[in-house]
Amino acid sequence: VNVRRLAVIGTGLIGASVALAAKRAGRTEVVGYDPEVQALEAAADRGAVDSPANSVAEAVAEAELAVVAAPVAQLAAQVRAVLEASPDVCTVADVGSTKMGVCSAALGSARFVGGHPVCGSEARGAEHATAELFDGATWFLTPLAATDPERYRLVHGFVSSLGATPVAVDPVAHDRLVALTSHLPHALANLLVNQAGANRIDGHEPLAAAGGSLRDMTRIAGANPRIWIDIFLDNAGPLREALGEHRRQLDRLEQALETGDAGFLAKWIGEAAGNRQQMLADAYPDPGALQQLRVHVPDRPGVLAGITQALGAERINIEDFELQHMSPDRGGTLTVLITGESEAHRAAELLEAQGYGVVVAPVLGEQ
Amino acid sequence: VNVRRLAVIGTGLIGASVALAAKRAGRTEVVGYDPEVQALEAAADRGAVDSPANSVAEAVAEAELAVVAAPVAQLAAQVRAVLEASPDVCTVADVGSTKMGVCSAALGSARFVGGHPVCGSEARGAEHATAELFDGATWFLTPLAATDPERYRLVHGFVSSLGATPVAVDPVAHDRLVALTSHLPHALANLLVNQAGANRIDGHEPLAAAGGSLRDMTRIAGANPRIWIDIFLDNAGPLREALGEHRRQLDRLEQALETGDAGFLAKWIGEAAGNRQQMLADAYPDPGALQQLRVHVPDRPGVLAGITQALGAERINIEDFELQHMSPDRGGTLTVLITGESEAHRAAELLEAQGYGVVVAPVLGEQ
């Protein structure tokens, strides 16, 4: 799909990246508009916008496709403004993180196709925009009964041309899905780090005593408040539903702890292992064969290059590779995921030959 | 500190690693005992145990130091047995993940020094043991009023010689601390993945739609049930306390969502950002200067080596480095942490010159 004339309404990170990715895919001319002049200038500087417009109407006047990339709180109003200002030939899409509000704001217009690229970037502003932002990402599309099938095909093809994988979903289901897979995790990360931060136990700071598990679980805590306040408020209904179910699951766990119910805990942990395996099954062809190598490495330049070269030279395929930096004095822990026990042991021997101590273990643990 | 004769009671991963690390530090002869004959044989095969013993009494008869590395459920009984069987000259230490039970089982013995190395390995068995397991790890020590100061100094020095950093803490405080920093995160990871796994939304599997945030937050879900059932039950009191506070924090969040209280959410997210910054301050000299580079990479051998070499050749210091594998078709996302904005942009230019698209953003986001 080649959109010759694209309007981007809201030229922050996502809008400008849509423009750059569209230009990468074909000869697209981009007209941009942003209520903040600085944001529009930044997008032009980045080469994302060819013609800055002075109004929504000017931007969409001759567009084939208008992509609305406004903040969640302004999204519904902006989509309505674009639908009103644009000619009938113009298809209107958006990229907001929640879909119920904006889809109902479109008032059943046949020209509107809602969407949400899941690219998880924390950056802001067109200066960070890149044509590669959507490569490999899921891009939810939320067509309604009223949506013109031709327009849906256009947006579907456009999204694919940006490098993303379009996935159709009902807007209500979308918002419940992201409440469960994104907004609930974000809320729990904030709750957890605030609980650890609010306590001081016998002179010890829990945050200072944090191990890898707490760090992993709070990596997304405190994320961009300008984006997240709006998301939490806009999706408050589905998020409260998810929190309510979290509370009911919490009840059962607390009961098991109170009565010392080892049987419940065994079943509960077993279920968690199974669910995690299913989640990994999407990312890896054979999650049960995944082996984890843990290596303690000094904080010294060249260490990572030495390790990746050694494994690369022996054609050992690295599935995941993570360095968790602990401190300049103590060094860090490197975790490498490799499929297959014999491959993992071959890798361990290579690293041991370089003088590292290596601990090998199956990723999914022993059931 | 050089312990000439060390007894290790329980020769699984931790016990055998203590033995190997002690041998690395000096000329230590290790006598081992494990109620499971296979476990003892594995430790001897790994070179961790010099003399396998047939009983606790035989193992500790001539030991200067006995380290009890039994599973949490058997720990109290095993420590008591070792104290009874060992001569007065023998100092007794343990490595259990909880400390209240085992410290009271020691019945105020001057010879006992409780401890807990925080090394977070999910592996089991002496075959995975390594002398490097404790390098850079925190090792909590829980001396009591009755503990002989000489013995405490011995264990403190021994733990340091294994590569760990000893941190003294009261046993009750220890158990509250690990409830908050380890057991609560584990419980929430299990709850979260089970909630996502139990739901199917309009034909969509939440687990299949999981983004990076859900994967990060459930990395520790379903961990080794043989270890974790005992830990949850043994530390049920402090964990229930932590879950109770989690529930109270949840109440406040739900209330804010119900009333649309943007002010509360702003304060709450800001607190989370501050707490996360404090946690990172321990790991990094200047967390505010940390920049995150996100790079989409194809699933192809040599990619990581090319990137780490390019950055290493330019002496760019990598703080953290993480490859999240998405799928063979879609490739993966590489996240690199670098201190300083100009260094980060230098790194981004190097990678862009190799043909990668790079998104740069500050780790702590904009407040």
XYZ file of C-alpha atoms in Angstrom:
734
model
C 0.000 0.000 0.000
C 1.387 3.371 -0.972
C -0.365 6.391 0.500
C 0.729 9.313 -1.635
C -0.562 12.041 0.616
C -0.614 11.404 4.372
C -1.792 13.801 7.035
C -0.372 13.364 10.523
C -2.297 15.163 13.246
C -0.107 15.275 16.350
C 3.568 15.113 15.459
C 5.135 13.700 18.602
C 7.160 10.497 18.747
C 4.440 8.225 17.364
C 3.030 10.569 14.717
C 6.470 11.493 13.385
C 7.532 7.822 13.407
C 4.417 6.906 11.403
C 5.458 9.563 8.872
C 9.069 8.334 8.687
C 7.993 4.696 8.362
C 5.530 5.644 5.594
C 8.317 7.478 3.757
C 10.547 4.408 4.154
C 7.806 2.284 2.585
C 7.082 4.441 -0.457
C 6.911 7.895 -1.947
C 4.637 9.524 0.595
C 4.194 13.241 1.026
C 3.414 14.121 4.623
C 1.420 17.116 5.766
C 1.627 17.612 9.515
C -0.274 19.561 12.121
C 0.261 19.898 15.833
C -1.364 22.427 18.171
C 2.122 22.933 19.649
C 4.240 24.800 17.086
C 7.469 23.451 18.573
C 6.334 19.859 18.115
C 5.531 20.537 14.467
C 8.909 22.201 13.903
C 10.719 19.273 15.519
C 8.921 16.862 13.171
C 9.886 18.968 10.153
C 13.513 19.105 11.380
C 13.518 15.335 11.754
C 12.391 15.030 8.118
C 9.076 13.475 9.091
C 6.861 16.327 7.868
C 7.209 17.834 4.389
C 4.540 20.526 4.732
C 3.642 21.924 8.138
C 0.002 23.056 8.197
C -1.591 25.849 10.209
C -4.771 23.984 11.023
C -6.375 20.570 11.003
C -8.438 21.611 7.975
C -5.365 22.650 6.017
C -3.545 19.426 6.917
C -6.314 17.058 5.822
C -7.630 19.002 2.828
C -6.052 16.763 0.209
C -5.065 13.738 2.297
C -5.835 10.144 1.358
C -5.222 9.061 4.930
C -5.147 11.087 8.146
C -3.490 9.528 11.185
C -4.429 11.140 14.491
C -1.626 10.754 17.028
C -2.849 13.075 19.775
C -2.491 12.393 23.511
C -5.231 10.110 24.905
C -6.998 12.986 26.691
C -7.370 14.991 23.453
C -7.871 12.054 21.138
C -11.669 11.904 20.903
C -12.018 15.631 20.214
C -9.208 15.592 17.674
C -10.636 12.606 15.771
C -14.008 14.340 15.628
C -12.349 17.528 14.342
C -10.469 15.588 11.655
C -13.612 13.756 10.523
C -15.462 17.056 10.241
C -12.679 18.889 8.411
C -11.647 16.154 5.979
C -13.171 15.408 2.571
C -15.075 12.170 2.057
C -12.156 10.574 0.230
C -9.976 10.816 3.335
C -9.754 7.778 5.642
C -9.119 8.611 9.299
C -7.097 6.406 11.652
C -5.709 6.905 15.153
C -2.948 5.389 17.287
C -4.292 5.816 20.845
C -3.593 3.340 23.650
C -7.292 2.997 24.490
C -10.082 2.493 21.972
C -13.596 2.677 23.465
C -13.669 6.448 23.888
C -12.253 7.340 20.502
C -14.385 4.770 18.664
C -17.574 6.164 20.135
C -16.368 9.702 19.391
C -16.190 8.702 15.714
C -20.005 8.411 15.844
C -20.161 5.418 13.547
C -18.317 7.109 10.708
C -17.591 4.691 7.853
C -14.316 6.569 7.326
C -12.785 5.887 10.751
C -10.521 2.936 11.608
C -9.195 2.916 15.181
C -5.802 1.444 15.971
C -3.100 0.997 18.587
C 0.520 0.132 17.802
C 2.098 -1.720 20.734
C 5.661 -0.442 20.603
C 6.298 0.311 24.242
C 8.583 3.274 23.801
C 8.995 5.622 26.729
C 10.506 8.380 24.601
C 8.666 11.571 23.750
C 8.941 14.040 20.901
C 9.641 13.900 17.187
C 13.379 14.222 17.812
C 13.310 10.569 18.950
C 11.140 9.432 16.041
C 12.391 6.637 13.808
C 11.125 4.767 10.769
C 11.879 1.484 12.558
C 9.652 2.073 15.585
C 6.911 -0.332 14.438
C 9.093 -3.092 12.997
C 7.847 -6.358 14.419
C 5.194 -4.698 16.611
C 1.579 -5.758 16.985
C -0.788 -3.028 15.737
C -4.333 -3.523 16.984
C -7.071 -2.354 14.606
C -10.634 -1.872 15.839
C -13.004 -1.723 12.845
C -16.697 -1.412 13.675
C -19.778 -2.655 11.840
C -20.104 0.776 10.205
C -16.497 0.820 8.971
C -16.127 0.790 5.189
C -14.287 -2.486 4.318
C -12.218 -0.682 1.646
C -10.981 1.814 4.222
C -10.199 -0.988 6.653
C -8.128 -2.715 3.936
C -6.292 0.543 3.276
C -5.331 0.998 6.940
C -4.490 -2.703 7.287
C -2.142 -2.495 4.307
C -0.682 0.831 5.472
C 0.095 -0.569 8.928
C 1.750 -3.640 7.377
C 3.839 -1.386 5.141
C 5.163 0.330 8.291
C 6.577 -3.017 9.451
C 3.871 -3.851 12.004
C 1.536 -6.840 12.237
C -2.131 -5.747 12.214
C -4.456 -7.640 14.586
C -8.201 -6.931 14.442
C -10.056 -6.704 17.752
C -13.297 -5.270 19.073
C -12.683 -1.916 20.849
C -14.251 -3.056 24.131
C -12.194 -6.265 24.057
C -9.100 -4.213 23.187
C -9.460 -2.052 26.260
C -10.004 -5.073 28.526
C -7.020 -6.792 26.896
C -4.631 -3.876 27.443
C -6.010 -3.351 30.958
C -4.898 -6.912 31.714
C -1.634 -7.066 29.767
C -0.357 -3.511 30.157
C -2.271 -1.243 32.557
C -2.556 -3.759 35.419
C 1.190 -4.599 35.217
C 1.983 -0.863 35.217
C -0.278 -0.287 38.229
C 1.242 -3.214 40.153
C 4.780 -2.029 39.358
C 3.939 1.398 40.809
C 2.238 -0.136 43.853
C 5.181 -2.443 44.494
C 7.949 0.134 44.253
C 5.951 2.599 46.369
C 5.329 -0.045 49.030
C 9.031 -0.935 49.128
C 9.952 2.747 49.141
C 7.557 3.683 51.956
C 8.989 1.158 54.383
C 12.158 1.245 56.401
C 12.772 -1.976 58.257
C 15.019 -1.808 61.318
C 17.296 0.717 59.632
C 17.381 -1.132 56.302
C 16.058 0.411 53.091
C 14.116 -2.259 51.180
C 14.978 -0.439 47.937
C 18.691 -0.745 48.698
C 18.251 -4.457 49.452
C 16.338 -5.030 46.204
C 17.352 -8.113 44.301
C 16.793 -8.878 40.647
C 13.154 -9.863 41.147
C 12.098 -6.476 42.519
C 14.122 -4.670 39.852
C 12.527 -6.764 37.081
C 9.055 -6.176 38.439
C 9.402 -2.418 38.745
C 11.221 -1.676 35.498
C 8.102 0.059 34.190
C 7.284 1.868 37.459
C 7.024 5.634 37.400
C 6.702 5.738 33.624
C 5.895 8.990 31.883
C 3.111 10.566 34.011
C 1.944 12.827 31.162
C 0.943 9.728 29.210
C -0.031 7.383 32.030
C -2.367 9.589 34.060
C -4.559 9.884 30.952
C -4.379 6.170 30.182
C -5.313 5.179 33.743
C -8.239 7.632 33.766
C -9.427 6.848 30.245
C -9.347 3.102 30.862
C -10.455 3.288 34.498
C -13.426 0.944 33.957
C -11.576 -2.060 32.528
C -8.623 -1.419 34.856
C -10.883 -1.426 37.916
C -12.377 -4.686 36.675
C -8.858 -6.160 36.407
C -7.923 -4.834 39.857
C -11.106 -6.369 41.272
C -10.137 -9.767 39.934
C -6.586 -9.271 41.237
C -8.145 -8.693 44.665
C -10.154 -11.921 44.446
C -7.029 -13.883 43.510
C -5.257 -12.190 46.419
C -8.033 -13.398 48.763
C -7.419 -17.017 47.794
C -3.664 -16.683 48.271
C -4.023 -15.048 51.691
C -6.419 -17.796 52.760
C -3.912 -20.458 51.695
C -1.138 -18.700 53.618
C -3.358 -18.420 56.700
C -4.273 -22.115 56.688
C -0.849 -23.356 55.532
C -2.418 -24.915 52.440
C 0.614 -26.373 50.618
C -1.669 -28.088 48.105
C -3.130 -24.785 46.937
C 0.328 -23.201 46.660
C 1.631 -26.147 44.607
C -1.309 -25.897 42.221
C -1.012 -22.105 42.054
C 2.732 -22.107 41.303
C 2.228 -24.927 38.787
C -0.429 -22.884 37.000
C 1.894 -19.883 36.945
C 4.669 -21.992 35.402
C 2.236 -23.275 32.774
C 0.973 -19.796 31.960
C 4.477 -18.423 31.705
C 5.381 -21.306 29.394
C 2.413 -20.452 27.186
C 3.482 -16.824 27.039
C 7.025 -17.790 26.069
C 5.682 -20.263 23.496
C 4.693 -17.234 21.451
C 8.213 -15.870 21.466
C 10.227 -19.103 21.237
C 9.651 -22.192 19.126
C 10.463 -24.563 22.012
C 10.329 -22.846 25.418
C 10.775 -26.135 27.303
C 14.243 -26.510 25.762
C 15.385 -23.024 26.834
C 18.446 -23.014 29.044
C 19.666 -20.072 31.053
C 23.354 -19.340 31.528
C 24.286 -16.998 34.355
C 27.748 -15.455 34.260
C 29.268 -12.995 36.677
C 31.225 -10.418 34.694
C 33.460 -7.536 35.741
C 32.524 -3.927 34.860
C 35.162 -3.563 32.124
C 34.955 -2.511 28.451
C 35.272 -5.315 25.938
C 33.762 -7.989 28.173
C 30.472 -8.205 26.238
C 32.196 -8.124 22.856
C 34.492 -10.982 23.940
C 31.544 -13.110 25.028
C 29.270 -12.449 22.044
C 32.180 -13.009 19.633
C 33.142 -16.315 21.251
C 29.557 -17.601 21.021
C 29.047 -16.170 17.530
C 32.243 -17.741 16.199
C 30.943 -21.147 17.325
C 27.542 -20.437 15.714
C 25.718 -20.695 19.014
C 22.370 -18.959 18.657
C 21.604 -16.559 21.507
C 17.861 -16.280 22.187
C 18.064 -13.667 24.911
C 20.984 -11.798 26.339
C 20.790 -9.623 29.401
C 23.384 -7.795 31.413
C 22.215 -6.578 34.763
C 24.666 -4.072 36.012
C 25.032 -4.214 39.750
C 27.783 -1.729 40.538
C 31.225 -0.633 39.342
C 32.838 -2.517 42.255
C 30.791 -5.679 42.155
C 30.344 -6.041 38.406
C 27.191 -7.464 36.890
C 25.340 -10.640 36.065
C 24.969 -11.686 32.472
C 22.043 -13.944 31.598
C 22.111 -15.723 28.240
C 19.238 -17.866 26.924
C 20.081 -20.725 24.588
C 17.836 -23.438 23.179
C 18.893 -27.024 23.895
C 20.840 -28.517 26.769
C 23.863 -29.597 24.726
C 24.144 -26.188 23.030
C 23.936 -24.539 26.439
C 26.715 -26.700 27.798
C 28.847 -26.027 24.736
C 28.369 -22.309 25.366
C 29.173 -22.742 29.069
C 32.425 -24.537 28.199
C 33.432 -21.737 25.824
C 32.843 -19.145 28.532
C 34.554 -21.237 31.197
C 37.561 -21.449 28.874
C 37.606 -17.625 28.968
C 37.831 -17.795 32.747
C 34.180 -17.140 33.635
C 32.137 -19.142 36.096
C 28.871 -20.213 34.506
C 25.664 -21.538 36.100
C 23.370 -23.384 33.665
C 19.697 -24.059 34.436
C 16.474 -24.703 32.499
C 14.445 -21.480 32.127
C 11.135 -23.028 33.068
C 12.575 -24.726 36.154
C 11.618 -28.171 37.240
C 7.945 -28.851 37.581
C 39.791 -16.113 56.459
C 40.905 -19.604 55.673
C 38.722 -22.366 57.077
C 40.871 -25.490 56.886
C 38.135 -27.982 57.575
C 34.621 -27.143 56.403
C 31.529 -29.324 56.816
C 28.704 -28.795 54.341
C 25.376 -30.280 55.409
C 23.103 -30.397 52.373
C 25.110 -30.569 49.152
C 22.713 -29.100 46.598
C 23.466 -26.069 44.451
C 24.111 -23.674 47.340
C 25.973 -26.065 49.637
C 28.247 -27.317 46.846
C 28.836 -23.742 45.621
C 29.852 -22.697 49.165
C 32.349 -25.566 49.121
C 33.749 -24.633 45.689
C 33.983 -20.948 46.593
C 35.782 -21.846 49.860
C 38.257 -23.984 47.898
C 38.811 -21.110 45.490
C 39.606 -18.839 48.445
C 42.100 -21.098 50.196
C 43.179 -24.602 51.038
C 39.941 -25.905 52.478
C 39.119 -29.561 52.974
C 35.394 -30.162 52.647
C 33.484 -32.946 54.365
C 29.958 -33.249 53.010
C 26.745 -34.869 54.107
C 23.355 -35.041 52.451
C 20.440 -37.319 53.395
C 20.091 -38.021 49.660
C 23.034 -40.196 48.579
C 22.738 -39.005 44.953
C 23.093 -35.371 45.963
C 26.249 -36.186 47.916
C 27.709 -38.142 44.986
C 26.954 -35.255 42.600
C 28.802 -32.842 44.902
C 31.811 -35.192 45.054
C 31.759 -35.552 41.241
C 31.709 -31.768 40.904
C 34.814 -31.577 43.083
C 32.982 -29.718 45.844
C 33.220 -32.443 48.488
C 36.515 -34.165 49.327
C 35.165 -36.632 51.894
C 31.529 -37.759 51.777
C 30.284 -38.616 55.268
C 27.630 -41.142 56.303
C 26.020 -38.985 58.957
C 25.799 -35.451 60.290
C 27.952 -36.511 63.255
C 30.682 -37.889 61.017
C 30.643 -34.766 58.830
C 31.004 -32.261 61.661
C 33.284 -34.276 63.988
C 36.429 -32.299 63.153
C 34.983 -29.249 61.400
C 35.934 -25.669 62.233
C 32.824 -24.432 60.465
C 29.643 -26.284 59.489
C 27.393 -24.692 56.866
C 23.844 -26.044 56.822
C 22.341 -25.736 53.329
C 19.174 -27.799 53.772
C 15.803 -26.903 52.200
C 13.812 -24.359 54.232
C 11.339 -26.990 55.504
C 14.142 -29.136 56.992
C 16.405 -26.296 58.025
C 15.453 -25.872 61.695
C 15.711 -29.586 62.457
C 18.986 -29.902 60.583
C 20.583 -26.924 62.363
C 19.547 -28.390 65.715
C 21.029 -31.772 64.734
C 24.305 -30.145 63.685
C 24.554 -28.123 66.915
C 24.000 -31.292 68.948
C 26.442 -33.437 66.972
C 29.285 -30.929 66.613
C 32.106 -30.235 69.088
C 32.252 -26.909 70.892
C 35.021 -25.634 68.608
C 32.720 -25.889 65.565
C 30.851 -22.757 64.446
C 27.508 -23.441 62.761
C 26.073 -21.289 59.957
C 23.149 -21.685 57.584
C 22.102 -20.273 54.197
C 18.279 -20.414 54.405
C 16.043 -17.837 52.686
C 14.108 -17.149 55.912
C 15.667 -16.568 59.295
C 13.156 -16.378 62.164
C 12.426 -20.120 62.328
C 16.003 -21.298 62.112
C 17.287 -18.676 64.568
C 14.783 -19.729 67.196
C 15.589 -23.389 66.471
C 19.216 -22.610 67.405
C 17.941 -22.016 70.957
C 20.297 -19.151 71.673
C 23.432 -21.144 70.937
C 26.536 -18.943 71.004
C 27.924 -21.106 68.190
C 25.222 -20.353 65.618
C 25.333 -17.559 63.010
C 22.358 -17.444 60.649
C 22.787 -16.235 57.091
C 21.178 -15.819 53.678
C 23.115 -15.305 50.450
C 20.975 -13.415 47.920
C 22.097 -14.968 44.658
C 18.774 -15.594 42.983
C 19.674 -18.740 41.107
C 16.828 -20.924 39.929
C 19.098 -23.936 39.314
C 19.082 -27.015 41.541
C 21.682 -29.639 42.300
C 25.449 -29.750 42.796
C 25.994 -30.337 39.071
C 25.179 -26.631 38.565
C 27.359 -25.499 41.462
C 30.085 -22.945 40.828
C 32.710 -21.129 42.876
C 31.489 -17.823 41.401
C 27.874 -18.059 42.603
C 28.319 -15.533 45.424
C 30.585 -13.038 43.646
C 29.107 -9.609 44.203
C 26.062 -10.940 46.104
C 24.679 -9.566 49.345
C 24.907 -12.143 52.128
C 22.661 -11.309 55.090
C 23.972 -12.397 58.498
C 21.660 -12.525 61.518
C 23.742 -12.644 64.700
C 21.795 -12.617 67.976
C 22.679 -11.240 71.408
C 23.866 -14.728 72.413
C 26.149 -15.122 69.386
C 29.855 -15.317 70.234
C 31.493 -12.272 68.555
C 34.532 -14.369 67.551
C 32.259 -16.792 65.713
C 30.441 -13.932 64.036
C 33.777 -12.527 62.837
C 34.724 -15.968 61.513
C 31.530 -16.285 59.466
C 31.729 -12.644 58.339
C 35.269 -13.208 57.054
C 34.350 -16.568 55.499
C 31.436 -15.049 53.589
C 33.670 -12.206 52.336
C 36.252 -14.751 51.182
C 33.536 -16.392 49.054
C 33.157 -13.099 47.149
C 29.948 -11.922 48.872
C 29.241 -8.723 50.818
C 28.045 -9.542 54.366
C 25.230 -7.341 55.720
C 24.155 -7.757 59.357
C 20.423 -7.663 60.082
C 18.044 -8.754 62.834
C 16.287 -12.045 61.881
C 12.771 -10.600 62.259
C 13.741 -7.571 60.151
C 15.357 -9.900 57.613
C 12.167 -11.859 57.110
C 10.098 -8.665 56.723
C 12.706 -7.296 54.334
C 12.692 -10.367 52.062
C 8.888 -10.562 52.275
C 8.808 -7.077 50.781
C 11.701 -7.290 48.293
C 11.437 -10.908 47.155
C 8.386 -12.876 48.348
C 5.788 -10.184 47.559
C 7.216 -9.656 44.017
C 7.161 -13.435 43.488
C 3.567 -13.670 44.703
C 2.462 -10.756 42.482
C 4.224 -12.272 39.464
C 2.314 -15.523 39.989
C -0.992 -13.705 40.539
C -0.485 -11.595 37.424
C 0.401 -14.399 35.030
C -2.427 -16.558 36.391
C -4.934 -13.738 35.972
C -3.790 -13.152 32.381
C -3.823 -16.897 31.733
C -7.303 -17.467 33.154
C -8.936 -14.931 30.868
C -9.851 -15.138 27.247
C -11.158 -11.869 25.883
C -13.353 -12.049 22.813
C -11.263 -14.837 21.326
C -7.946 -13.189 22.206
C -5.458 -14.820 24.565
C -4.036 -12.108 26.840
C -0.851 -14.167 27.189
C -0.365 -14.121 23.414
C -0.930 -10.341 23.375
C 1.594 -9.819 26.173
C 3.989 -6.946 25.635
C 7.329 -6.330 27.279
C 5.791 -5.041 30.499
C 3.874 -8.248 31.261
C 6.890 -10.363 30.312
C 9.191 -8.323 32.579
C 6.765 -8.529 35.460
C 6.276 -12.288 35.276
C 9.852 -13.353 34.622
C 9.986 -14.917 38.097
C 6.480 -16.457 37.940
C 6.157 -20.209 38.403
C 9.633 -20.472 39.923
C 10.742 -23.750 41.408
C 7.746 -24.978 43.482
C 9.920 -27.274 45.607
C 11.685 -24.229 46.999
C 8.888 -21.658 46.887
C 6.062 -23.550 48.605
C 8.285 -23.853 51.668
C 9.390 -20.224 51.518
C 5.792 -18.945 51.228
C 4.657 -21.147 54.136
C 7.684 -20.485 56.316
C 7.432 -16.729 55.844
C 3.617 -16.621 55.736
C 3.395 -14.076 58.584
C 5.581 -11.302 57.111
C 4.244 -12.061 53.620
C 0.629 -11.701 54.794
C 1.606 -8.414 56.395
C 3.082 -7.242 53.077
C 0.001 -8.436 51.158
C -2.211 -6.569 53.640
C -0.359 -3.348 52.933
C -0.520 -4.047 49.204
C -4.294 -4.283 49.620
C -4.465 -0.936 51.407
C -2.437 0.709 48.620
C -4.788 -0.946 46.127
C -7.773 0.595 47.926
C -6.377 4.083 47.458
C -5.680 3.478 43.769
C -9.160 2.093 43.130
C -10.689 5.066 44.896
C -8.694 7.456 42.701
C -9.794 5.610 39.557
C -13.406 5.688 40.700
C -13.386 9.429 41.360
C -11.122 10.314 38.420
C -8.569 11.827 40.793
C -5.782 12.942 38.406
C -3.972 14.676 41.278
C -3.596 11.431 43.205
C -2.378 9.581 40.116
C 0.213 12.273 39.380
C 1.524 12.114 42.941
C 1.481 8.304 42.915
C 3.369 7.982 39.620
C 5.821 10.671 40.721
C 6.499 8.750 43.931
C 7.049 5.586 41.911
C 9.531 7.374 39.658
C 11.369 8.693 42.719
C 11.464 5.281 44.380
C 12.709 3.621 41.225
C 15.403 6.282 40.927
C 16.488 5.562 44.486
C 16.666 1.829 43.730
C 18.777 2.466 40.635
C 20.993 4.887 42.566
C 22.367 1.834 44.341
C 23.313 0.171 41.081
C 24.456 3.161 39.045
C 26.551 6.140 40.040
C 24.266 8.596 38.197
C 20.829 7.127 37.381
C 19.478 10.466 36.161
C 22.046 10.452 33.334
C 21.090 6.960 32.127
C 19.945 6.834 28.527
C 18.162 3.924 26.920
C 18.800 2.924 23.314
C 16.205 0.675 21.699
C 17.229 -1.133 18.532
C 15.201 -3.561 16.469
C 17.487 -6.389 15.368
C 16.942 -9.373 13.082
C 17.183 -12.934 14.469
C 20.557 -13.677 12.855
C 23.872 -14.961 14.261
C 26.607 -12.350 14.587
C 24.238 -9.424 15.164
C 25.067 -9.061 18.872
C 28.795 -9.505 18.296
C 28.715 -6.780 15.628
C 26.964 -4.351 17.950
C 29.027 -5.017 21.077
C 32.248 -4.832 19.052
C 31.295 -1.526 17.443
C 30.515 0.042 20.837
C 33.539 -1.573 22.506
C 35.919 -0.336 19.790
C 34.723 3.224 20.488
C 35.136 2.675 24.263
C 31.492 3.298 24.914
C 30.652 1.844 28.312
C 27.514 -0.299 28.280
C 25.683 -0.226 31.619
C 22.957 -2.701 30.744
C 22.345 -4.695 27.628
C 19.204 -6.675 26.991
C 17.960 -8.577 23.990
C 14.311 -9.490 24.141
C 13.653 -12.108 21.568
C 10.238 -11.740 20.011
C 10.132 -14.382 17.289
C 12.279 -15.827 14.490
C 10.181 -13.907 11.925
C 9.933 -10.599 13.701
C 13.370 -10.461 15.275
C 13.930 -8.887 18.663
C 14.393 -5.644 20.525
C 17.763 -4.766 21.952
C 17.878 -2.348 24.862
C 21.214 -0.776 25.748
C 21.749 1.510 28.742
C 24.468 4.135 28.515
C 25.354 6.936 30.924
C 25.299 10.462 29.490
C 23.323 11.973 26.653
C 26.286 12.670 24.371
C 27.680 9.150 24.854
C 24.238 7.734 24.060
C 24.002 9.754 20.875
C 27.516 8.726 19.872
C 26.429 5.095 20.334
C 23.217 5.685 18.383
C 25.198 7.150 15.479
C 27.516 4.128 15.416
C 24.550 1.774 15.272
C 22.722 3.890 12.705
C 25.880 3.713 10.568
C 25.481 -0.082 10.715
C 21.975 0.302 9.329
C 19.978 -0.010 12.541
C 17.163 2.300 13.592
C 17.770 3.526 17.124
C 15.382 5.204 19.572
C 17.118 7.068 22.409
C 15.310 8.099 25.590
C 16.206 8.893 29.197
C 15.664 5.841 31.445
C 13.895 7.711 34.186
C 11.553 9.465 31.781
C 10.510 13.050 32.130
C 9.050 14.034 35.445
